[in-house]
Amino acid sequence: MAFAVVVAVGLSTVAPVQAQHVDYVASQIPPTYRGDIERFCKRGYSRHRWISVVPEMGIWMPIWKKFNTQYIPSFVQRCFSGGQIPS
């Protein structure tokens, strides 16, 4: 059930946008990735109990009932736009 909600939210943001480069901000990407946004987008963050499902669209899925949402906004913003941020 939670997956359907996450997918619906992720799909609702799909729209053509112009993008600009997103600078790496240490607090917005898990330290284990050391700024590697591509790996972050491919994997999500299983330590916080959520994973990437469709990285190109910023879609993720919880893998446990209780999960940490700290990096999810950054994941959606950066991965949906291919490492770019909509202007």
PDB file of N, CA and C in Angstrom, residues 31-72:
ATOM      1  N   PRO A  31      26.455  10.489   4.081  1.00  0.00           N
ATOM      2  CA  PRO A  31      27.918  10.532   4.107  1.00  0.00           C
ATOM      3  C   PRO A  31      28.576   9.308   3.472  1.00  0.00           C
ATOM      4  N   THR A  32      27.908   8.158   3.518  1.00  0.00           N
ATOM      5  CA  THR A  32      28.504   6.947   2.956  1.00  0.00           C
ATOM      6  C   THR A  32      28.718   7.053   1.439  1.00  0.00           C
ATOM      7  N   TYR A  33      28.002   7.929   0.778  1.00  0.00           N
ATOM      8  CA  TYR A  33      28.149   8.088  -0.679  1.00  0.00           C
ATOM      9  C   TYR A  33      29.233   9.100  -1.057  1.00  0.00           C
ATOM     10  N   ARG A  34      29.737   9.845  -0.114  1.00  0.00           N
ATOM     11  CA  ARG A  34      30.824  10.818  -0.341  1.00  0.00           C
ATOM     12  C   ARG A  34      30.573  11.702  -1.561  1.00  0.00           C
ATOM     13  N   GLY A  35      29.361  12.172  -1.694  1.00  0.00           N
ATOM     14  CA  GLY A  35      29.033  13.092  -2.779  1.00  0.00           C
ATOM     15  C   GLY A  35      28.699  12.432  -4.107  1.00  0.00           C
ATOM     16  N   ASP A  36      28.683  11.097  -4.170  1.00  0.00           N
ATOM     17  CA  ASP A  36      28.389  10.390  -5.416  1.00  0.00           C
ATOM     18  C   ASP A  36      26.870  10.307  -5.606  1.00  0.00           C
ATOM     19  N   ILE A  37      26.324  11.311  -6.271  1.00  0.00           N
ATOM     20  CA  ILE A  37      24.874  11.399  -6.456  1.00  0.00           C
ATOM     21  C   ILE A  37      24.357  10.229  -7.292  1.00  0.00           C
ATOM     22  N   GLU A  38      25.135   9.776  -8.264  1.00  0.00           N
ATOM     23  CA  GLU A  38      24.705   8.667  -9.121  1.00  0.00           C
ATOM     24  C   GLU A  38      24.474   7.399  -8.300  1.00  0.00           C
ATOM     25  N   ARG A  39      25.381   7.061  -7.408  1.00  0.00           N
ATOM     26  CA  ARG A  39      25.200   5.882  -6.553  1.00  0.00           C
ATOM     27  C   ARG A  39      24.011   6.069  -5.620  1.00  0.00           C
ATOM     28  N   PHE A  40      23.873   7.261  -5.068  1.00  0.00           N
ATOM     29  CA  PHE A  40      22.747   7.567  -4.187  1.00  0.00           C
ATOM     30  C   PHE A  40      21.428   7.349  -4.923  1.00  0.00           C
ATOM     31  N   CYS A  41      21.347   7.819  -6.170  1.00  0.00           N
ATOM     32  CA  CYS A  41      20.116   7.663  -6.950  1.00  0.00           C
ATOM     33  C   CYS A  41      19.842   6.206  -7.306  1.00  0.00           C
ATOM     34  N   LYS A  42      20.861   5.441  -7.584  1.00  0.00           N
ATOM     35  CA  LYS A  42      20.671   4.031  -7.949  1.00  0.00           C
ATOM     36  C   LYS A  42      20.248   3.181  -6.762  1.00  0.00           C
ATOM     37  N   ARG A  43      20.717   3.524  -5.564  1.00  0.00           N
ATOM     38  CA  ARG A  43      20.504   2.652  -4.409  1.00  0.00           C
ATOM     39  C   ARG A  43      19.496   3.158  -3.386  1.00  0.00           C
ATOM     40  N   GLY A  44      19.331   4.457  -3.281  1.00  0.00           N
ATOM     41  CA  GLY A  44      18.533   4.980  -2.171  1.00  0.00           C
ATOM     42  C   GLY A  44      19.373   4.921  -0.916  1.00  0.00           C
ATOM     43  N   TYR A  45      18.766   4.694   0.222  1.00  0.00           N
ATOM     44  CA  TYR A  45      19.526   4.639   1.471  1.00  0.00           C
ATOM     45  C   TYR A  45      18.926   3.584   2.392  1.00  0.00           C
ATOM     46  N   SER A  46      19.374   2.355   2.220  1.00  0.00           N
ATOM     47  CA  SER A  46      18.809   1.233   2.968  1.00  0.00           C
ATOM     48  C   SER A  46      19.055   1.349   4.476  1.00  0.00           C
ATOM     49  N   ARG A  47      20.082   2.062   4.889  1.00  0.00           N
ATOM     50  CA  ARG A  47      20.303   2.268   6.330  1.00  0.00           C
ATOM     51  C   ARG A  47      19.154   3.040   6.955  1.00  0.00           C
ATOM     52  N   HIS A  48      18.496   3.865   6.156  1.00  0.00           N
ATOM     53  CA  HIS A  48      17.327   4.600   6.635  1.00  0.00           C
ATOM     54  C   HIS A  48      16.039   3.887   6.248  1.00  0.00           C
ATOM     55  N   ARG A  49      16.195   2.662   5.757  1.00  0.00           N
ATOM     56  CA  ARG A  49      15.090   1.740   5.462  1.00  0.00           C
ATOM     57  C   ARG A  49      14.213   2.170   4.288  1.00  0.00           C
ATOM     58  N   TRP A  50      14.853   2.684   3.225  1.00  0.00           N
ATOM     59  CA  TRP A  50      14.154   2.942   1.973  1.00  0.00           C
ATOM     60  C   TRP A  50      15.153   2.763   0.831  1.00  0.00           C
ATOM     61  N   ILE A  51      14.636   2.376  -0.338  1.00  0.00           N
ATOM     62  CA  ILE A  51      15.495   2.116  -1.491  1.00  0.00           C
ATOM     63  C   ILE A  51      14.966   2.846  -2.724  1.00  0.00           C
ATOM     64  N   SER A  52      15.825   2.936  -3.698  1.00  0.00           N
ATOM     65  CA  SER A  52      15.448   3.536  -4.974  1.00  0.00           C
ATOM     66  C   SER A  52      14.689   2.502  -5.802  1.00  0.00           C
ATOM     67  N   VAL A  53      13.613   2.920  -6.452  1.00  0.00           N
ATOM     68  CA  VAL A  53      12.843   2.022  -7.310  1.00  0.00           C
ATOM     69  C   VAL A  53      13.023   2.427  -8.774  1.00  0.00           C
ATOM     70  N   VAL A  54      12.762   3.687  -9.083  1.00  0.00           N
ATOM     71  CA  VAL A  54      12.963   4.232 -10.427  1.00  0.00           C
ATOM     72  C   VAL A  54      13.745   5.534 -10.250  1.00  0.00           C
ATOM     73  N   PRO A  55      15.080   5.451 -10.256  1.00  0.00           N
ATOM     74  CA  PRO A  55      15.891   6.628  -9.946  1.00  0.00           C
ATOM     75  C   PRO A  55      15.652   7.815 -10.872  1.00  0.00           C
ATOM     76  N   GLU A  56      15.434   7.561 -12.154  1.00  0.00           N
ATOM     77  CA  GLU A  56      15.257   8.649 -13.111  1.00  0.00           C
ATOM     78  C   GLU A  56      14.005   9.475 -12.831  1.00  0.00           C
ATOM     79  N   MET A  57      13.094   8.921 -12.062  1.00  0.00           N
ATOM     80  CA  MET A  57      11.857   9.626 -11.737  1.00  0.00           C
ATOM     81  C   MET A  57      11.798  10.022 -10.262  1.00  0.00           C
ATOM     82  N   GLY A  58      12.861   9.722  -9.521  1.00  0.00           N
ATOM     83  CA  GLY A  58      12.887  10.059  -8.101  1.00  0.00           C
ATOM     84  C   GLY A  58      11.919   9.239  -7.282  1.00  0.00           C
ATOM     85  N   ILE A  59      11.652   8.013  -7.724  1.00  0.00           N
ATOM     86  CA  ILE A  59      10.696   7.148  -7.020  1.00  0.00           C
ATOM     87  C   ILE A  59      11.455   6.210  -6.087  1.00  0.00           C
ATOM     88  N   TRP A  60      11.002   6.158  -4.862  1.00  0.00           N
ATOM     89  CA  TRP A  60      11.611   5.340  -3.832  1.00  0.00           C
ATOM     90  C   TRP A  60      10.549   4.495  -3.149  1.00  0.00           C
ATOM     91  N   MET A  61      11.003   3.541  -2.312  1.00  0.00           N
ATOM     92  CA  MET A  61      10.069   2.656  -1.627  1.00  0.00           C
ATOM     93  C   MET A  61      10.611   2.343  -0.235  1.00  0.00           C
ATOM     94  N   PRO A  62       9.756   2.428   0.780  1.00  0.00           N
ATOM     95  CA  PRO A  62      10.205   2.020   2.114  1.00  0.00           C
ATOM     96  C   PRO A  62      10.391   0.511   2.155  1.00  0.00           C
ATOM     97  N   ILE A  63      11.376   0.053   2.901  1.00  0.00           N
ATOM     98  CA  ILE A  63      11.593  -1.385   3.049  1.00  0.00           C
ATOM     99  C   ILE A  63      11.342  -1.842   4.486  1.00  0.00           C
ATOM    100  N   TRP A  64      10.791  -0.962   5.271  1.00  0.00           N
ATOM    101  CA  TRP A  64      10.445  -1.249   6.653  1.00  0.00           C
ATOM    102  C   TRP A  64       9.306  -0.319   7.053  1.00  0.00           C
ATOM    103  N   LYS A  65       8.500  -0.724   8.020  1.00  0.00           N
ATOM    104  CA  LYS A  65       7.355   0.090   8.431  1.00  0.00           C
ATOM    105  C   LYS A  65       7.767   1.486   8.879  1.00  0.00           C
ATOM    106  N   LYS A  66       8.804   1.574   9.679  1.00  0.00           N
ATOM    107  CA  LYS A  66       9.305   2.872  10.135  1.00  0.00           C
ATOM    108  C   LYS A  66      10.589   3.168   9.362  1.00  0.00           C
ATOM    109  N   PHE A  67      10.621   4.304   8.687  1.00  0.00           N
ATOM    110  CA  PHE A  67      11.807   4.660   7.918  1.00  0.00           C
ATOM    111  C   PHE A  67      12.132   6.127   8.140  1.00  0.00           C
ATOM    112  N   ASN A  68      13.387   6.461   7.953  1.00  0.00           N
ATOM    113  CA  ASN A  68      13.883   7.819   8.174  1.00  0.00           C
ATOM    114  C   ASN A  68      13.747   8.607   6.873  1.00  0.00           C
ATOM    115  N   THR A  69      13.147   9.752   6.924  1.00  0.00           N
ATOM    116  CA  THR A  69      12.889  10.548   5.714  1.00  0.00           C
ATOM    117  C   THR A  69      13.927  11.651   5.471  1.00  0.00           C
ATOM    118  N   GLN A  70      15.001  11.670   6.244  1.00  0.00           N
ATOM    119  CA  GLN A  70      15.969  12.764   6.180  1.00  0.00           C
ATOM    120  C   GLN A  70      16.470  13.067   4.769  1.00  0.00           C
ATOM    121  N   TYR A  71      16.838  12.060   3.988  1.00  0.00           N
ATOM    122  CA  TYR A  71      17.442  12.293   2.675  1.00  0.00           C
ATOM    123  C   TYR A  71      16.456  12.141   1.512  1.00  0.00           C
ATOM    124  N   ILE A  72      15.213  11.830   1.795  1.00  0.00           N
ATOM    125  CA  ILE A  72      14.242  11.600   0.718  1.00  0.00           C
ATOM    126  C   ILE A  72      13.983  12.853  -0.124  1.00  0.00           C
TER     127      ILE A  72
END
